[in-house]
Coordinates of C-alpha atoms in Angstrom, one line a residue:
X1 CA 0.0 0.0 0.0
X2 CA 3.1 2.3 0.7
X3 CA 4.4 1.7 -2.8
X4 CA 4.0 4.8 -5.5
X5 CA 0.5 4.6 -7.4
X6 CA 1.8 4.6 -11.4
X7 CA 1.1 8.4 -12.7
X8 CA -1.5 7.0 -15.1
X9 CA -3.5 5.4 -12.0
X10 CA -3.3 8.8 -10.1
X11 CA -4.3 10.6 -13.7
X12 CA -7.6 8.4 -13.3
X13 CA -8.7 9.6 -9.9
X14 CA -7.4 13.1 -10.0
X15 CA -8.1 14.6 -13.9
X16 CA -8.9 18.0 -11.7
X17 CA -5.4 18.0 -10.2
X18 CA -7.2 16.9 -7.2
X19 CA -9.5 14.5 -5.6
X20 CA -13.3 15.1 -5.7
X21 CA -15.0 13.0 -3.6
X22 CA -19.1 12.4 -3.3
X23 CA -19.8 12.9 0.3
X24 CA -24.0 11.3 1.1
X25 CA -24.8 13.7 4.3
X26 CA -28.4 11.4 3.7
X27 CA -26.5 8.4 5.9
X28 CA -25.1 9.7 9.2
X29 CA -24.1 6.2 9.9
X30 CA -20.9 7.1 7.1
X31 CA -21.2 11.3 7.5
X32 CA -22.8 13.6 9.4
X33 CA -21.7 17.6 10.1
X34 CA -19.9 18.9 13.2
X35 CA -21.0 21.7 15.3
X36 CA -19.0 24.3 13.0
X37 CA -20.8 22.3 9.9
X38 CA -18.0 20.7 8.1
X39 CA -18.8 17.2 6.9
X40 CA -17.3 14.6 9.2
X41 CA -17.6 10.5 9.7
X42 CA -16.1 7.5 8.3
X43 CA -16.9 8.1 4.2
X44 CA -14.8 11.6 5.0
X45 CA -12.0 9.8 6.7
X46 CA -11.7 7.3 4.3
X47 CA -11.8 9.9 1.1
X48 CA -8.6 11.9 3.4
X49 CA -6.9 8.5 4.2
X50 CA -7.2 7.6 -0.3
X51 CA -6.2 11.6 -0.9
X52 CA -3.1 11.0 1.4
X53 CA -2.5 7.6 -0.8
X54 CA -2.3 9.5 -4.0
X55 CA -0.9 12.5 -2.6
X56 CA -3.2 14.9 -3.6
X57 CA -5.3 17.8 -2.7
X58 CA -9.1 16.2 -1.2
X59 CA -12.2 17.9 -2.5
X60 CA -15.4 17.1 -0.8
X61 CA -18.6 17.4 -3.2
X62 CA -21.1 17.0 -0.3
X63 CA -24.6 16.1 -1.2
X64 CA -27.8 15.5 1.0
X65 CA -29.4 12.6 -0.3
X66 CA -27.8 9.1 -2.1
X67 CA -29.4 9.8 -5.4
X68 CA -27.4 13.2 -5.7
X69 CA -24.2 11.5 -4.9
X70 CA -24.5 9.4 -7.6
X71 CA -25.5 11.2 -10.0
X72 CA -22.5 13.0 -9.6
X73 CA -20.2 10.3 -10.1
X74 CA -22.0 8.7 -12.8
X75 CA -21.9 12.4 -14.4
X76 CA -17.9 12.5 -13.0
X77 CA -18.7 16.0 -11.1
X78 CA -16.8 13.6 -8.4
X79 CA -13.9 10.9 -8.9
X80 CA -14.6 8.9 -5.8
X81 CA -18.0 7.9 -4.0
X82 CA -19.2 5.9 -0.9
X83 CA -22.6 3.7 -2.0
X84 CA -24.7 1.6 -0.9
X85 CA -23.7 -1.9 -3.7
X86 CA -27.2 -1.8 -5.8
X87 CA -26.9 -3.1 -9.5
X88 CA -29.1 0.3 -10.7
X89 CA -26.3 2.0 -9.5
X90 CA -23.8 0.1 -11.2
X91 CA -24.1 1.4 -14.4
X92 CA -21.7 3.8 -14.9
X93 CA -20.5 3.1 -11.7
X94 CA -17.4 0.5 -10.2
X95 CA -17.9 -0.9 -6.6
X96 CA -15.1 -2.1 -4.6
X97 CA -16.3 -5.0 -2.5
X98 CA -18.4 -3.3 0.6
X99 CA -16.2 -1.7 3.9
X100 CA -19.4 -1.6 6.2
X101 CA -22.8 -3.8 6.6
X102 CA -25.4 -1.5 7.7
X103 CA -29.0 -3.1 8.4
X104 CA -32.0 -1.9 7.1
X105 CA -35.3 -2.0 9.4
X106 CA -39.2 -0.8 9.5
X107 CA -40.4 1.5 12.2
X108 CA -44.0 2.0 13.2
X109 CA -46.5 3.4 15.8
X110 CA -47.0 1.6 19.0
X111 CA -50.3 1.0 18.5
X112 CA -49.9 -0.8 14.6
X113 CA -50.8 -4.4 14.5
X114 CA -47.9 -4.9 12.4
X115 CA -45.6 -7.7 14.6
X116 CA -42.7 -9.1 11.8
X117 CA -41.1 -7.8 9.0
X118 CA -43.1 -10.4 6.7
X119 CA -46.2 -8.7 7.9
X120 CA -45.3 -5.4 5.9
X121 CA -45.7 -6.1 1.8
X122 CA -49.6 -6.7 2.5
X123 CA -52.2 -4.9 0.6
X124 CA -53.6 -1.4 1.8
X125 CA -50.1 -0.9 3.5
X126 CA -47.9 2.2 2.7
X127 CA -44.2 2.0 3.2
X128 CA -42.5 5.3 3.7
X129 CA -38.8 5.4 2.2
X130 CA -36.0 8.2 1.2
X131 CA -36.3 8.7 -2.6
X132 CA -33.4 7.7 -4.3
X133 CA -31.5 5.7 -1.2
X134 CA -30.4 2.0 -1.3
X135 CA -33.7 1.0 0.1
X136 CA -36.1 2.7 -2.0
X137 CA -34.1 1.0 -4.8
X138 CA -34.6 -2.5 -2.5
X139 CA -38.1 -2.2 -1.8
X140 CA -39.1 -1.4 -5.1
X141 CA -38.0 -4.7 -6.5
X142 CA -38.8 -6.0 -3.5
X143 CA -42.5 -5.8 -2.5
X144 CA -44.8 -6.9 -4.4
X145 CA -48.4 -5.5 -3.1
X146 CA -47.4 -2.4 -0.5
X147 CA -47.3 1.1 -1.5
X148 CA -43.9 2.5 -1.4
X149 CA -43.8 6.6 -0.2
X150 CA -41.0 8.3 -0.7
X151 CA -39.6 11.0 1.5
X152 CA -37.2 13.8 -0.2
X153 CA -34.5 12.1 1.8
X154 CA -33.5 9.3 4.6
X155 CA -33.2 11.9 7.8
X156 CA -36.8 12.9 6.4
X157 CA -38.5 9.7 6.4
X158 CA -39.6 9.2 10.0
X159 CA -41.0 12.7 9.8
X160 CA -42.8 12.5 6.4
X161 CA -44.1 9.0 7.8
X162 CA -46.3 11.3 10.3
X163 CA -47.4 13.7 8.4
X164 CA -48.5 11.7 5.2
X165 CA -49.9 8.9 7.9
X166 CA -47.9 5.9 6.4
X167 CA -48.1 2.9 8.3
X168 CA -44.7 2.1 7.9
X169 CA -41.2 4.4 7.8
X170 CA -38.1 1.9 6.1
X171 CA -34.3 2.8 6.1
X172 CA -31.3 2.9 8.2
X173 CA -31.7 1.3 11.2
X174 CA -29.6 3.7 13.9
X175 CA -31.5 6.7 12.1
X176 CA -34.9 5.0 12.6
X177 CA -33.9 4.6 16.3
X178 CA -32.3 7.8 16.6
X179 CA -36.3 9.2 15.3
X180 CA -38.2 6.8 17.6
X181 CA -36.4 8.3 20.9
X182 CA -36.8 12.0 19.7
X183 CA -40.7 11.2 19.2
X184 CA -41.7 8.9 20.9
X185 CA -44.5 6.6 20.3
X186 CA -43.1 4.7 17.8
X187 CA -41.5 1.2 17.4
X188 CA -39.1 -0.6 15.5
X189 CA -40.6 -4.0 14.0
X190 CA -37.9 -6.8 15.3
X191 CA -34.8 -7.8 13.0
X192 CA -33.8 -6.0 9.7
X193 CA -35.1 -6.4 6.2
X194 CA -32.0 -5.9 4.3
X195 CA -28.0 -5.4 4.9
X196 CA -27.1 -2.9 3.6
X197 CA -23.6 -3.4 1.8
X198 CA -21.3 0.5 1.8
X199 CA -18.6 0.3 -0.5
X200 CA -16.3 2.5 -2.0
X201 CA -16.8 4.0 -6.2
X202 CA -15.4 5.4 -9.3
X203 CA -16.8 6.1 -12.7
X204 CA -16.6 3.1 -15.3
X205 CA -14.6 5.3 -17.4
X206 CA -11.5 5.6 -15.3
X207 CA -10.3 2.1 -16.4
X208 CA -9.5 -1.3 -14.7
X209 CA -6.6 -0.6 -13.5
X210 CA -8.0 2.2 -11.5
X211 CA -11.0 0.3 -10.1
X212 CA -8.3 -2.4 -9.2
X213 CA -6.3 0.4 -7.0
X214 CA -9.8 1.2 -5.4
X215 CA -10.4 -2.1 -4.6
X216 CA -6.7 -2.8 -2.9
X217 CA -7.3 0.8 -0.8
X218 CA -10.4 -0.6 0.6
X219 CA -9.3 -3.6 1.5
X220 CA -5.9 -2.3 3.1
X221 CA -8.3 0.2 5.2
X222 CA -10.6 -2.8 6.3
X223 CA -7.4 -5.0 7.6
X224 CA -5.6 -2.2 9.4
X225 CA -8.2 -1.8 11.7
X226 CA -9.0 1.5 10.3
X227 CA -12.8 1.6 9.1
X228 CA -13.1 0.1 12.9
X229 CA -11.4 2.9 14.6
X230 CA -13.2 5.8 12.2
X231 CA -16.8 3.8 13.1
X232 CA -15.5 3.8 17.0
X233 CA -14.2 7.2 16.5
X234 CA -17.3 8.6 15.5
X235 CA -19.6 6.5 17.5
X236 CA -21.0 4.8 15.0
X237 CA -23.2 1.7 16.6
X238 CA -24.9 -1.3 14.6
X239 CA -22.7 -1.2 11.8
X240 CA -19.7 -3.9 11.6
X241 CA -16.5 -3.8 9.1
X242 CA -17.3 -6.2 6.2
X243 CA -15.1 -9.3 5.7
X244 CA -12.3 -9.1 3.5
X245 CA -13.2 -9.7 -0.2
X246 CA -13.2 -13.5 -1.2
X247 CA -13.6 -14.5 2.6

């Protein structure tokens, strides 16, 4: 990992002169702001830890919801990008292999007869989602008789829930949690519906050998210990440091 990137690998990432990276403020379990409001959390660390690799400047492109971020990768507004592995997003797009499992879960009201996760894609039910995130893109393949809501992001989906009275909010499972303490009254159903697999990005166009060198950071980052210590670092709970690839 120490070893000099070839020029033509670091003319990939960088065709700027420096590294733009797609920063999802949609997911606080990877970023989040500080109290002086500059994007921090384990996506940021990782896109300082792959500037440091090339030796270059880091850019952060920060965007509010997952469908933003990317778009601007796909468009190449952004050389690097931290996803959510979804094979919509894969055209134009190259995944490493995934950094971070995240699980996905359903919240509803106290008083909803809804027990099990199995119980949700019923007729007459309305499932409230983020527009454009990982599990809008699940769920829509996914259920087969349930209305699917979407909020204009994941932080708004608890709240949108309310107001439109859907019976059920979906999406990350510590922001679902984080929603059901602020307002109490409401309940996560047990389990998860989906993992969620984070991985790292690039557009197609920047070549094999590039992905390859994307690939290699991610899992050098993963076996140092480091996504651990940035998901300690930043208190991140309920999320766990995928195996290395091919385990």
């Amino acid at each position: 990992m120490n070893d000099p990137l070839p020029l033509f690998i670091l003319s990939a990432f960088t065709p700027t002169g420096r590294l733009r990276a797609s920063i999802n403020l949609g997911n606080p379990i990877l970023a989040n702001r500080d109290a002086a409001g500059q994007p921090v959390g384990v996506s940021v660390d990782l896109a300082r830890a792959f500037a440091q690799r090339l030796g270059v400047e880091l850019e952060l492109v920060v965007f509010d919801t997952a469908g933003k971020s990317v778009d601007a990768v796909k468009a190449e507004q952004a050389d690097i990008g931290f996803f959510a592995i979804d094979p919509l997003r894969g055209e134009g797009i190259r995944f490493t292999a995934p950094y971070v499992l995240i699980e996905g879960a359903y919240l509803v009201r106290d008083a909803s007869p809804l027990k099990d996760n199995a119980e949700v894609d019923q007729a007459g039910r309305s499932v409230m989602v983020g527009k454009g995130s990982a599990y809008d893109l699940y769920l829509t393949r996914e259920l087969k008789t349930a209305t699917i809501l979407r909020a204009p992001s994941s932080p708004a989906v608890v709240d949108t829930f309310l107001a439109e009275n859907a019976e059920v909010a979906a999406g990350v499972k510590q922001q679902l949690e984080a929603d059901a303490a602020r307002l109490g009254g409401l309940r996560l159903l047990p389990g998860r519906f989906m993992v969620i697999q984070q991985a790292m990005g690039t557009p197609a166009s920047r070549g094999e050998a590039a992905q390859a060198a994307l690939a290699d950071f991610v899992e050098a980052m993963k076996a140092s210990g480091f996504v651990a210590e940035a998901l300690k670092r930043h208190g991140i709970q309920g999320a766990a440091v995928a195996p290395a690839r091919n385990a």
